[in-house]
Amino acid sequence: MKKIRLSIITIASVALCACTATNKPENNGENIILDSASLQEEWRLDSYRIDCESKQFDVTSSYKLSFNEPDNTFSLSTDCNMINGEFGIADDTIRFKNMLVTEMACDNMIVEQNMLRLLNDSTAYAICHGDTLTFTAPYIGSAIFIKREDTHLSSDAKSFIGEYTDQKDGSTLQIRKDTNSGPSIHISLFRLTDIDNGIGTISDNTMTFTATDAAGNPIKGTITLDGDTATVVFTHSTWGYLPAGSTFHFKRDTQSMTDERSSFVGTSYSGGGNGGGLAIDLTITFMADSICECISNFYQAFPNPVKVKGTYLIHNGIVEVTCRPEGFEDNPINWRFSIKNNGNELSFNNYDKSEEGSMGTGWLILKKK
């Protein structure tokens, strides 16, 4: 049996329990040696036993663990927050560092808190057996992740899988093999909306999808491929800003574009500026899946800084950031940053038309933390 110690570089509190996780899988000779390639793809949380309490999760669970081999980053999505960071493998040990956790408050966070305790425990170890990853912390419990399969996807559906970008404004289309019912669809239209939770089906070389618009109403469309170009046509919409017939074109991302995006995952930038005579302080933390966390007073719209989730797009040396604080859901705040100083600085300068953003006048400089 090959043990893989799990070391998390962060501060953690460990709760002791009389019911400890001492059961270990027997060695049947089928364990694999972990490397970055073997961790690729996505793993879903199947079950855990924490503090003597067991819980089983179905295939639709929001708890998904992803390892990104090119830049050695990982992300764990929950039903509330996102955990991101970096990982490395040495001497059969998985080491995590630079962990970033969003801090959204939700009604029920017990599972999320338990998973954080488990991942943070310095005595934890992991065993990889085929398509199963078992994390165990002797004084807390254990969790089992199962590699998500894509055998349900047809060869036609697999040809759609990928990330696409509108070269004109940086809008993105993401088609992933995330669900057992079909590929998942995420569309981010710059300065317009984000469309999440889409599920696609294939027929006659056309992907038909149903998703949810910003108002929570169903929205439907089709996606067709012509080489590396994906065309999205919305066929049903109740939202006036995105009527039926609206059409968008996206180009499949190159490796260099993917590398540019992944280089931002797990980084934070902070700084200040002004817009229309109003001062602003802003901190942005970039996470996986084009999600970011914005902390700001949003040009003095709030007496104290507030923390909200946002989205971002990266293309051709530009970072487009959209934040939606309370009261701004229908009119989000956008910044179009130029990447400066080898990625150590983000510059928004609306006086310079090449860096124009959503403010009529204003500038903003953020530095990498």
mmCIF file of C-alpha atoms in Angstrom:
data_model
loop_
_atom_site.group_PDB
_atom_site.id
_atom_site.type_symbol
_atom_site.label_atom_id
_atom_site.label_comp_id
_atom_site.label_asym_id
_atom_site.label_seq_id
_atom_site.Cartn_x
_atom_site.Cartn_y
_atom_site.Cartn_z
ATOM 1 C CA MET A 1 0.000 0.000 0.000
ATOM 2 C CA LYS A 2 1.459 3.313 -0.984
ATOM 3 C CA LYS A 3 0.632 6.136 1.378
ATOM 4 C CA ILE A 4 0.595 9.678 0.119
ATOM 5 C CA ARG A 5 0.858 12.222 2.862
ATOM 6 C CA LEU A 6 -1.242 15.309 2.435
ATOM 7 C CA SER A 7 0.402 18.494 3.648
ATOM 8 C CA ILE A 8 -1.549 21.728 3.632
ATOM 9 C CA ILE A 9 0.332 24.998 4.130
ATOM 10 C CA THR A 10 -2.268 26.875 6.116
ATOM 11 C CA ILE A 11 -3.486 27.305 9.685
ATOM 12 C CA ALA A 12 -6.051 24.734 10.761
ATOM 13 C CA SER A 13 -7.965 23.795 13.872
ATOM 14 C CA VAL A 14 -8.291 20.071 14.559
ATOM 15 C CA ALA A 15 -11.186 18.643 16.518
ATOM 16 C CA LEU A 16 -10.609 15.337 18.284
ATOM 17 C CA CYS A 17 -13.271 12.658 18.217
ATOM 18 C CA ALA A 18 -13.530 9.276 19.859
ATOM 19 C CA CYS A 19 -14.570 7.804 16.520
ATOM 20 C CA THR A 20 -11.383 7.914 14.425
ATOM 21 C CA ALA A 21 -10.767 6.851 10.867
ATOM 22 C CA THR A 22 -8.517 3.818 11.260
ATOM 23 C CA ASN A 23 -9.820 1.600 8.472
ATOM 24 C CA LYS A 24 -7.552 1.548 5.433
ATOM 25 C CA PRO A 25 -8.110 -0.223 2.106
ATOM 26 C CA GLU A 26 -6.269 -3.525 1.810
ATOM 27 C CA ASN A 27 -3.378 -3.725 -0.605
ATOM 28 C CA ASN A 28 -4.560 -5.554 -3.706
ATOM 29 C CA GLY A 29 -1.685 -4.498 -5.940
ATOM 30 C CA GLU A 30 -3.772 -2.112 -8.019
ATOM 31 C CA ASN A 31 -2.729 1.163 -6.416
ATOM 32 C CA ILE A 32 -1.055 3.624 -8.749
ATOM 33 C CA ILE A 33 1.820 5.997 -8.151
ATOM 34 C CA LEU A 34 0.498 9.513 -8.186
ATOM 35 C CA ASP A 35 1.800 12.045 -10.641
ATOM 36 C CA SER A 36 0.241 15.161 -12.116
ATOM 37 C CA ALA A 37 -1.057 13.278 -15.150
ATOM 38 C CA SER A 38 -2.869 10.666 -13.046
ATOM 39 C CA LEU A 39 -4.672 13.444 -11.154
ATOM 40 C CA GLN A 40 -6.011 15.065 -14.302
ATOM 41 C CA GLU A 41 -9.721 15.323 -15.007
ATOM 42 C CA GLU A 42 -12.290 15.993 -12.298
ATOM 43 C CA TRP A 43 -13.134 14.105 -9.128
ATOM 44 C CA ARG A 44 -16.523 14.204 -7.402
ATOM 45 C CA LEU A 45 -17.113 13.751 -3.690
ATOM 46 C CA ASP A 46 -18.754 10.349 -3.255
ATOM 47 C CA SER A 47 -18.908 10.041 0.534
ATOM 48 C CA TYR A 48 -17.299 11.083 3.775
ATOM 49 C CA ARG A 49 -17.242 10.124 7.444
ATOM 50 C CA ILE A 50 -16.404 13.048 9.713
ATOM 51 C CA ASP A 51 -16.659 12.997 13.519
ATOM 52 C CA CYS A 52 -18.528 9.668 13.403
ATOM 53 C CA GLU A 53 -21.160 11.042 11.006
ATOM 54 C CA SER A 54 -21.392 9.510 7.516
ATOM 55 C CA LYS A 55 -22.827 11.145 4.430
ATOM 56 C CA GLN A 56 -23.287 9.904 0.864
ATOM 57 C CA PHE A 57 -23.352 12.265 -2.142
ATOM 58 C CA ASP A 58 -25.037 11.645 -5.473
ATOM 59 C CA VAL A 59 -23.558 12.346 -8.906
ATOM 60 C CA THR A 60 -25.115 15.824 -9.016
ATOM 61 C CA SER A 61 -23.179 16.991 -5.933
ATOM 62 C CA SER A 62 -21.558 20.424 -6.185
ATOM 63 C CA TYR A 63 -18.405 19.112 -4.502
ATOM 64 C CA LYS A 64 -15.895 18.633 -7.320
ATOM 65 C CA LEU A 65 -12.111 18.453 -7.026
ATOM 66 C CA SER A 66 -9.976 19.397 -10.042
ATOM 67 C CA PHE A 67 -6.222 19.267 -10.586
ATOM 68 C CA ASN A 68 -4.692 21.348 -13.367
ATOM 69 C CA GLU A 69 -1.406 19.733 -14.418
ATOM 70 C CA PRO A 70 0.141 22.506 -16.581
ATOM 71 C CA ASP A 71 0.393 24.986 -13.705
ATOM 72 C CA ASN A 72 -0.105 22.575 -10.769
ATOM 73 C CA THR A 73 -3.200 24.294 -9.398
ATOM 74 C CA PHE A 74 -6.254 22.705 -7.831
ATOM 75 C CA SER A 75 -9.788 23.797 -7.045
ATOM 76 C CA LEU A 76 -12.540 22.344 -4.890
ATOM 77 C CA SER A 77 -16.024 23.622 -5.565
ATOM 78 C CA THR A 78 -18.662 23.373 -2.853
ATOM 79 C CA ASP A 79 -22.332 24.289 -2.712
ATOM 80 C CA CYS A 80 -21.297 27.724 -1.427
ATOM 81 C CA ASN A 81 -17.622 28.664 -1.723
ATOM 82 C CA MET A 82 -14.632 27.823 -3.900
ATOM 83 C CA ILE A 83 -11.256 26.629 -2.597
ATOM 84 C CA ASN A 84 -8.258 27.219 -4.865
ATOM 85 C CA GLY A 85 -4.527 26.840 -4.535
ATOM 86 C CA GLU A 86 -1.379 25.148 -5.776
ATOM 87 C CA PHE A 87 -0.205 21.574 -5.374
ATOM 88 C CA GLY A 88 2.991 19.643 -5.910
ATOM 89 C CA ILE A 89 3.977 15.981 -5.734
ATOM 90 C CA ALA A 90 7.311 14.898 -4.285
ATOM 91 C CA ASP A 91 8.342 11.664 -2.551
ATOM 92 C CA ASP A 92 4.814 10.289 -2.922
ATOM 93 C CA THR A 93 3.469 13.334 -1.066
ATOM 94 C CA ILE A 94 0.827 15.755 -2.293
ATOM 95 C CA ARG A 95 1.603 19.220 -0.973
ATOM 96 C CA PHE A 96 -0.867 22.091 -1.101
ATOM 97 C CA LYS A 97 0.057 25.751 -0.704
ATOM 98 C CA ASN A 98 -1.254 29.247 -1.286
ATOM 99 C CA MET A 99 -4.810 28.175 -0.568
ATOM 100 C CA LEU A 100 -7.499 30.777 -1.186
ATOM 101 C CA VAL A 101 -11.063 30.338 0.024
ATOM 102 C CA THR A 102 -13.988 32.578 -0.811
ATOM 103 C CA GLU A 103 -16.004 33.631 2.217
ATOM 104 C CA MET A 104 -19.605 33.735 1.082
ATOM 105 C CA ALA A 105 -22.112 33.066 3.877
ATOM 106 C CA CYS A 106 -24.668 30.359 3.148
ATOM 107 C CA ASP A 107 -27.466 28.713 5.109
ATOM 108 C CA ASN A 108 -25.850 25.298 5.560
ATOM 109 C CA MET A 109 -22.061 25.123 5.496
ATOM 110 C CA ILE A 110 -21.469 22.000 7.599
ATOM 111 C CA VAL A 111 -20.166 19.859 4.732
ATOM 112 C CA GLU A 112 -17.909 22.639 3.471
ATOM 113 C CA GLN A 113 -16.480 23.278 6.942
ATOM 114 C CA ASN A 114 -15.864 19.564 7.447
ATOM 115 C CA MET A 115 -14.039 19.299 4.133
ATOM 116 C CA LEU A 116 -11.847 22.261 5.061
ATOM 117 C CA ARG A 117 -10.985 20.608 8.364
ATOM 118 C CA LEU A 118 -10.076 17.404 6.572
ATOM 119 C CA LEU A 119 -7.923 19.050 3.893
ATOM 120 C CA ASN A 120 -6.223 21.317 6.427
ATOM 121 C CA ASP A 121 -5.161 18.561 8.813
ATOM 122 C CA SER A 122 -1.395 18.000 8.801
ATOM 123 C CA THR A 123 -1.729 14.287 9.665
ATOM 124 C CA ALA A 124 -3.898 13.478 6.653
ATOM 125 C CA TYR A 125 -2.780 11.118 3.903
ATOM 126 C CA ALA A 126 -4.229 10.076 0.557
ATOM 127 C CA ILE A 127 -4.420 6.702 -1.192
ATOM 128 C CA CYS A 128 -5.109 6.483 -4.909
ATOM 129 C CA HIS A 129 -6.725 3.272 -6.103
ATOM 130 C CA GLY A 130 -7.738 3.300 -9.758
ATOM 131 C CA ASP A 131 -10.397 5.972 -10.155
ATOM 132 C CA THR A 132 -10.742 6.552 -6.396
ATOM 133 C CA LEU A 133 -8.926 9.031 -4.156
ATOM 134 C CA THR A 134 -9.329 8.458 -0.415
ATOM 135 C CA PHE A 135 -8.292 11.241 1.972
ATOM 136 C CA THR A 136 -7.929 10.253 5.615
ATOM 137 C CA ALA A 137 -7.168 12.317 8.724
ATOM 138 C CA PRO A 138 -6.973 9.846 11.654
ATOM 139 C CA TYR A 139 -8.522 12.190 14.250
ATOM 140 C CA ILE A 140 -11.159 13.715 11.989
ATOM 141 C CA GLY A 141 -12.382 11.236 9.394
ATOM 142 C CA SER A 142 -12.111 10.441 5.715
ATOM 143 C CA ALA A 143 -13.548 11.388 2.325
ATOM 144 C CA ILE A 144 -13.729 9.474 -0.934
ATOM 145 C CA PHE A 145 -13.530 11.172 -4.329
ATOM 146 C CA ILE A 146 -14.314 9.302 -7.545
ATOM 147 C CA LYS A 147 -12.992 10.332 -10.947
ATOM 148 C CA ARG A 148 -15.846 11.626 -13.061
ATOM 149 C CA GLU A 149 -16.340 9.522 -16.158
ATOM 150 C CA ASP A 150 -17.202 10.785 -19.610
ATOM 151 C CA THR A 151 -18.161 7.441 -21.121
ATOM 152 C CA HIS A 152 -21.722 8.719 -21.438
ATOM 153 C CA LEU A 153 -20.516 11.309 -23.941
ATOM 154 C CA SER A 154 -20.715 10.414 -27.605
ATOM 155 C CA SER A 155 -17.785 11.099 -29.918
ATOM 156 C CA ASP A 156 -19.799 13.999 -31.378
ATOM 157 C CA ALA A 157 -20.296 15.498 -27.916
ATOM 158 C CA LYS A 158 -16.606 15.128 -27.082
ATOM 159 C CA SER A 159 -15.698 17.159 -30.177
ATOM 160 C CA PHE A 160 -17.495 20.148 -28.623
ATOM 161 C CA ILE A 161 -15.635 19.966 -25.295
ATOM 162 C CA GLY A 162 -13.310 22.920 -24.807
ATOM 163 C CA GLU A 163 -12.987 26.629 -24.105
ATOM 164 C CA TYR A 164 -13.772 29.272 -26.712
ATOM 165 C CA THR A 165 -13.250 33.039 -26.820
ATOM 166 C CA ASP A 166 -14.732 35.915 -28.822
ATOM 167 C CA GLN A 167 -11.583 37.587 -30.102
ATOM 168 C CA LYS A 168 -13.319 40.978 -30.304
ATOM 169 C CA ASP A 169 -14.414 41.496 -26.704
ATOM 170 C CA GLY A 170 -13.173 38.481 -24.717
ATOM 171 C CA SER A 171 -16.566 36.852 -24.136
ATOM 172 C CA THR A 172 -16.166 33.152 -23.456
ATOM 173 C CA LEU A 173 -17.922 29.850 -24.032
ATOM 174 C CA GLN A 174 -17.018 26.835 -21.910
ATOM 175 C CA ILE A 175 -18.261 23.352 -22.747
ATOM 176 C CA ARG A 176 -17.261 20.721 -20.216
ATOM 177 C CA LYS A 177 -17.935 17.066 -19.475
ATOM 178 C CA ASP A 178 -19.341 17.829 -16.026
ATOM 179 C CA THR A 179 -22.633 16.003 -15.753
ATOM 180 C CA ASN A 180 -23.996 12.523 -16.304
ATOM 181 C CA SER A 181 -26.858 14.009 -18.306
ATOM 182 C CA GLY A 182 -24.582 15.698 -20.833
ATOM 183 C CA PRO A 183 -21.947 18.405 -21.314
ATOM 184 C CA SER A 184 -22.218 21.495 -19.110
ATOM 185 C CA ILE A 185 -22.416 24.931 -20.742
ATOM 186 C CA HIS A 186 -21.167 28.258 -19.355
ATOM 187 C CA ILE A 187 -21.404 31.435 -21.430
ATOM 188 C CA SER A 188 -19.976 34.772 -20.282
ATOM 189 C CA LEU A 189 -20.969 37.695 -22.510
ATOM 190 C CA PHE A 190 -18.881 40.771 -21.806
ATOM 191 C CA ARG A 191 -20.847 43.619 -20.158
ATOM 192 C CA LEU A 192 -24.072 41.720 -20.701
ATOM 193 C CA THR A 193 -24.556 38.580 -18.618
ATOM 194 C CA ASP A 194 -23.282 35.218 -17.417
ATOM 195 C CA ILE A 195 -25.303 32.123 -18.243
ATOM 196 C CA ASP A 196 -24.619 29.172 -15.955
ATOM 197 C CA ASN A 197 -25.857 25.656 -15.352
ATOM 198 C CA GLY A 198 -26.472 24.878 -19.011
ATOM 199 C CA ILE A 199 -26.855 21.239 -20.070
ATOM 200 C CA GLY A 200 -26.331 20.213 -23.679
ATOM 201 C CA THR A 201 -27.557 17.366 -25.876
ATOM 202 C CA ILE A 202 -26.318 16.415 -29.362
ATOM 203 C CA SER A 203 -28.419 15.734 -32.459
ATOM 204 C CA ASP A 204 -27.416 16.057 -36.116
ATOM 205 C CA ASN A 205 -24.064 17.682 -35.249
ATOM 206 C CA THR A 206 -25.848 20.430 -33.279
ATOM 207 C CA MET A 207 -25.706 20.883 -29.522
ATOM 208 C CA THR A 208 -28.981 22.094 -28.021
ATOM 209 C CA PHE A 209 -28.775 23.520 -24.512
ATOM 210 C CA THR A 210 -31.069 24.743 -21.758
ATOM 211 C CA ALA A 211 -29.701 27.098 -19.096
ATOM 212 C CA THR A 212 -30.773 29.828 -16.659
ATOM 213 C CA ASP A 213 -30.526 33.556 -17.401
ATOM 214 C CA ALA A 214 -29.599 36.324 -14.940
ATOM 215 C CA ALA A 215 -33.241 36.665 -13.852
ATOM 216 C CA GLY A 216 -33.517 32.952 -13.081
ATOM 217 C CA ASN A 217 -35.652 32.172 -16.139
ATOM 218 C CA PRO A 218 -35.027 29.333 -18.627
ATOM 219 C CA ILE A 219 -33.063 30.248 -21.731
ATOM 220 C CA LYS A 220 -32.370 27.930 -24.662
ATOM 221 C CA GLY A 221 -30.043 27.871 -27.633
ATOM 222 C CA THR A 222 -27.965 25.879 -30.077
ATOM 223 C CA ILE A 223 -24.230 25.521 -30.637
ATOM 224 C CA THR A 224 -22.719 24.458 -33.942
ATOM 225 C CA LEU A 225 -19.080 23.884 -34.881
ATOM 226 C CA ASP A 226 -17.278 24.888 -38.060
ATOM 227 C CA GLY A 227 -13.682 23.838 -37.543
ATOM 228 C CA ASP A 228 -12.506 25.739 -34.446
ATOM 229 C CA THR A 229 -15.382 28.249 -34.559
ATOM 230 C CA ALA A 230 -18.426 27.742 -32.340
ATOM 231 C CA THR A 231 -21.619 29.633 -33.165
ATOM 232 C CA VAL A 232 -24.169 30.153 -30.377
ATOM 233 C CA VAL A 233 -27.739 31.087 -31.304
ATOM 234 C CA PHE A 234 -30.307 31.765 -28.572
ATOM 235 C CA THR A 235 -33.588 30.212 -29.672
ATOM 236 C CA HIS A 236 -35.744 30.988 -26.626
ATOM 237 C CA SER A 237 -35.369 33.921 -24.246
ATOM 238 C CA THR A 238 -37.652 36.066 -22.101
ATOM 239 C CA TRP A 239 -34.910 38.635 -21.431
ATOM 240 C CA GLY A 240 -35.143 41.770 -23.549
ATOM 241 C CA TYR A 241 -31.377 42.333 -23.655
ATOM 242 C CA LEU A 242 -30.823 38.885 -25.163
ATOM 243 C CA PRO A 243 -33.768 38.181 -27.479
ATOM 244 C CA ALA A 244 -34.315 34.981 -29.422
ATOM 245 C CA GLY A 245 -32.131 34.993 -32.511
ATOM 246 C CA SER A 246 -29.136 36.642 -30.792
ATOM 247 C CA THR A 247 -26.003 35.098 -32.304
ATOM 248 C CA PHE A 248 -22.396 34.977 -31.066
ATOM 249 C CA HIS A 249 -19.205 33.502 -32.528
ATOM 250 C CA PHE A 250 -16.340 32.035 -30.504
ATOM 251 C CA LYS A 251 -12.927 30.645 -31.481
ATOM 252 C CA ARG A 252 -11.478 27.584 -29.762
ATOM 253 C CA ASP A 253 -8.694 28.637 -27.393
ATOM 254 C CA THR A 254 -5.078 27.926 -28.226
ATOM 255 C CA GLN A 255 -2.703 26.493 -25.625
ATOM 256 C CA SER A 256 -1.090 29.906 -25.107
ATOM 257 C CA MET A 257 -4.478 31.423 -24.263
ATOM 258 C CA THR A 258 -5.170 28.608 -21.803
ATOM 259 C CA ASP A 259 -1.761 29.122 -20.207
ATOM 260 C CA GLU A 260 -2.419 32.869 -19.898
ATOM 261 C CA ARG A 261 -5.659 32.214 -18.010
ATOM 262 C CA SER A 262 -4.214 29.540 -15.751
ATOM 263 C CA SER A 263 -1.350 31.833 -14.717
ATOM 264 C CA PHE A 264 -3.879 34.040 -12.885
ATOM 265 C CA VAL A 265 -5.550 31.261 -10.868
ATOM 266 C CA GLY A 266 -4.719 31.679 -7.180
ATOM 267 C CA THR A 267 -3.368 35.241 -7.486
ATOM 268 C CA SER A 268 -4.598 38.432 -5.801
ATOM 269 C CA TYR A 269 -4.221 42.078 -6.830
ATOM 270 C CA SER A 270 -4.906 45.120 -4.687
ATOM 271 C CA GLY A 271 -4.817 48.878 -5.138
ATOM 272 C CA GLY A 272 -6.870 52.006 -5.646
ATOM 273 C CA GLY A 273 -7.857 54.846 -7.925
ATOM 274 C CA ASN A 274 -10.834 57.037 -8.724
ATOM 275 C CA GLY A 275 -13.733 57.364 -11.100
ATOM 276 C CA GLY A 276 -15.827 60.475 -11.650
ATOM 277 C CA GLY A 277 -14.130 62.035 -8.618
ATOM 278 C CA LEU A 278 -14.973 59.081 -6.340
ATOM 279 C CA ALA A 279 -12.107 57.174 -4.750
ATOM 280 C CA ILE A 280 -12.044 53.392 -4.775
ATOM 281 C CA ASP A 281 -10.016 50.654 -3.094
ATOM 282 C CA LEU A 282 -10.219 47.242 -4.705
ATOM 283 C CA THR A 283 -8.835 43.753 -4.123
ATOM 284 C CA ILE A 284 -9.449 41.006 -6.678
ATOM 285 C CA THR A 285 -8.668 37.328 -6.119
ATOM 286 C CA PHE A 286 -8.711 35.206 -9.276
ATOM 287 C CA MET A 287 -9.912 31.614 -8.991
ATOM 288 C CA ALA A 288 -10.587 28.728 -11.336
ATOM 289 C CA ASP A 289 -13.517 28.562 -13.755
ATOM 290 C CA SER A 290 -13.353 32.338 -14.475
ATOM 291 C CA ILE A 291 -14.629 33.120 -10.968
ATOM 292 C CA CYS A 292 -13.129 35.948 -8.923
ATOM 293 C CA GLU A 293 -13.740 37.579 -5.566
ATOM 294 C CA CYS A 294 -13.986 41.371 -5.369
ATOM 295 C CA ILE A 295 -13.550 43.321 -2.128
ATOM 296 C CA SER A 296 -14.302 47.039 -2.474
ATOM 297 C CA ASN A 297 -16.470 49.998 -1.521
ATOM 298 C CA PHE A 298 -17.313 50.222 -5.244
ATOM 299 C CA TYR A 299 -16.753 53.940 -5.735
ATOM 300 C CA GLN A 300 -18.231 54.727 -2.288
ATOM 301 C CA ALA A 301 -21.505 52.952 -3.043
ATOM 302 C CA PHE A 302 -21.001 51.250 0.333
ATOM 303 C CA PRO A 303 -19.727 52.818 3.588
ATOM 304 C CA ASN A 304 -17.407 49.842 4.151
ATOM 305 C CA PRO A 305 -15.803 47.376 1.747
ATOM 306 C CA VAL A 306 -18.033 44.468 0.764
ATOM 307 C CA LYS A 307 -17.034 41.082 -0.605
ATOM 308 C CA VAL A 308 -18.828 39.714 -3.665
ATOM 309 C CA LYS A 309 -18.267 37.074 -6.310
ATOM 310 C CA GLY A 310 -17.509 38.158 -9.848
ATOM 311 C CA THR A 311 -16.303 36.802 -13.168
ATOM 312 C CA TYR A 312 -13.292 37.528 -15.319
ATOM 313 C CA LEU A 313 -12.072 37.006 -18.873
ATOM 314 C CA ILE A 314 -8.461 37.064 -20.062
ATOM 315 C CA HIS A 315 -7.436 37.564 -23.671
ATOM 316 C CA ASN A 316 -4.569 39.196 -25.542
ATOM 317 C CA GLY A 317 -3.048 40.882 -22.502
ATOM 318 C CA ILE A 318 -6.401 42.182 -21.218
ATOM 319 C CA VAL A 319 -8.306 41.165 -18.077
ATOM 320 C CA GLU A 320 -12.031 41.935 -18.135
ATOM 321 C CA VAL A 321 -13.512 41.890 -14.608
ATOM 322 C CA THR A 322 -17.223 42.044 -13.819
ATOM 323 C CA CYS A 323 -18.471 42.484 -10.234
ATOM 324 C CA ARG A 324 -22.107 42.463 -9.147
ATOM 325 C CA PRO A 325 -22.515 43.924 -5.652
ATOM 326 C CA GLU A 326 -25.981 44.103 -4.126
ATOM 327 C CA GLY A 327 -28.092 46.608 -6.012
ATOM 328 C CA PHE A 328 -25.947 46.310 -9.160
ATOM 329 C CA GLU A 329 -27.195 42.947 -10.435
ATOM 330 C CA ASP A 330 -28.764 44.463 -13.568
ATOM 331 C CA ASN A 331 -26.006 47.032 -14.084
ATOM 332 C CA PRO A 332 -22.745 45.330 -13.046
ATOM 333 C CA ILE A 333 -19.465 47.171 -12.595
ATOM 334 C CA ASN A 334 -16.873 46.321 -15.258
ATOM 335 C CA TRP A 335 -13.175 47.035 -15.527
ATOM 336 C CA ARG A 336 -10.958 46.378 -18.521
ATOM 337 C CA PHE A 337 -7.430 46.030 -17.152
ATOM 338 C CA SER A 338 -4.257 45.949 -19.207
ATOM 339 C CA ILE A 339 -1.669 43.465 -17.906
ATOM 340 C CA LYS A 340 1.500 45.409 -17.138
ATOM 341 C CA ASN A 341 4.984 44.812 -15.704
ATOM 342 C CA ASN A 342 5.175 41.087 -16.560
ATOM 343 C CA GLY A 343 1.865 40.352 -14.870
ATOM 344 C CA ASN A 344 2.682 42.148 -11.639
ATOM 345 C CA GLU A 345 0.319 45.064 -12.291
ATOM 346 C CA LEU A 346 -3.189 45.609 -13.680
ATOM 347 C CA SER A 347 -3.935 49.016 -15.146
ATOM 348 C CA PHE A 348 -7.361 50.520 -15.807
ATOM 349 C CA ASN A 349 -7.158 54.016 -17.320
ATOM 350 C CA ASN A 350 -10.304 55.342 -18.913
ATOM 351 C CA TYR A 351 -8.500 58.490 -20.026
ATOM 352 C CA ASP A 352 -6.554 56.188 -22.360
ATOM 353 C CA LYS A 353 -9.035 54.856 -24.920
ATOM 354 C CA SER A 354 -6.909 51.730 -25.357
ATOM 355 C CA GLU A 355 -7.773 50.817 -21.762
ATOM 356 C CA GLU A 356 -11.368 52.011 -21.720
ATOM 357 C CA GLY A 357 -13.659 50.530 -19.120
ATOM 358 C CA SER A 358 -17.213 51.100 -17.922
ATOM 359 C CA MET A 359 -16.569 54.330 -15.981
ATOM 360 C CA GLY A 360 -16.940 57.598 -17.859
ATOM 361 C CA THR A 361 -13.684 58.844 -16.358
ATOM 362 C CA GLY A 362 -11.341 57.150 -13.981
ATOM 363 C CA TRP A 363 -8.189 55.185 -13.401
ATOM 364 C CA LEU A 364 -7.228 52.266 -11.198
ATOM 365 C CA ILE A 365 -3.905 50.535 -10.550
ATOM 366 C CA LEU A 366 -3.755 47.116 -8.882
ATOM 367 C CA LYS A 367 -0.516 45.417 -7.858
ATOM 368 C CA LYS A 368 0.051 41.711 -7.384
ATOM 369 C CA LYS A 369 0.136 40.749 -3.706
#
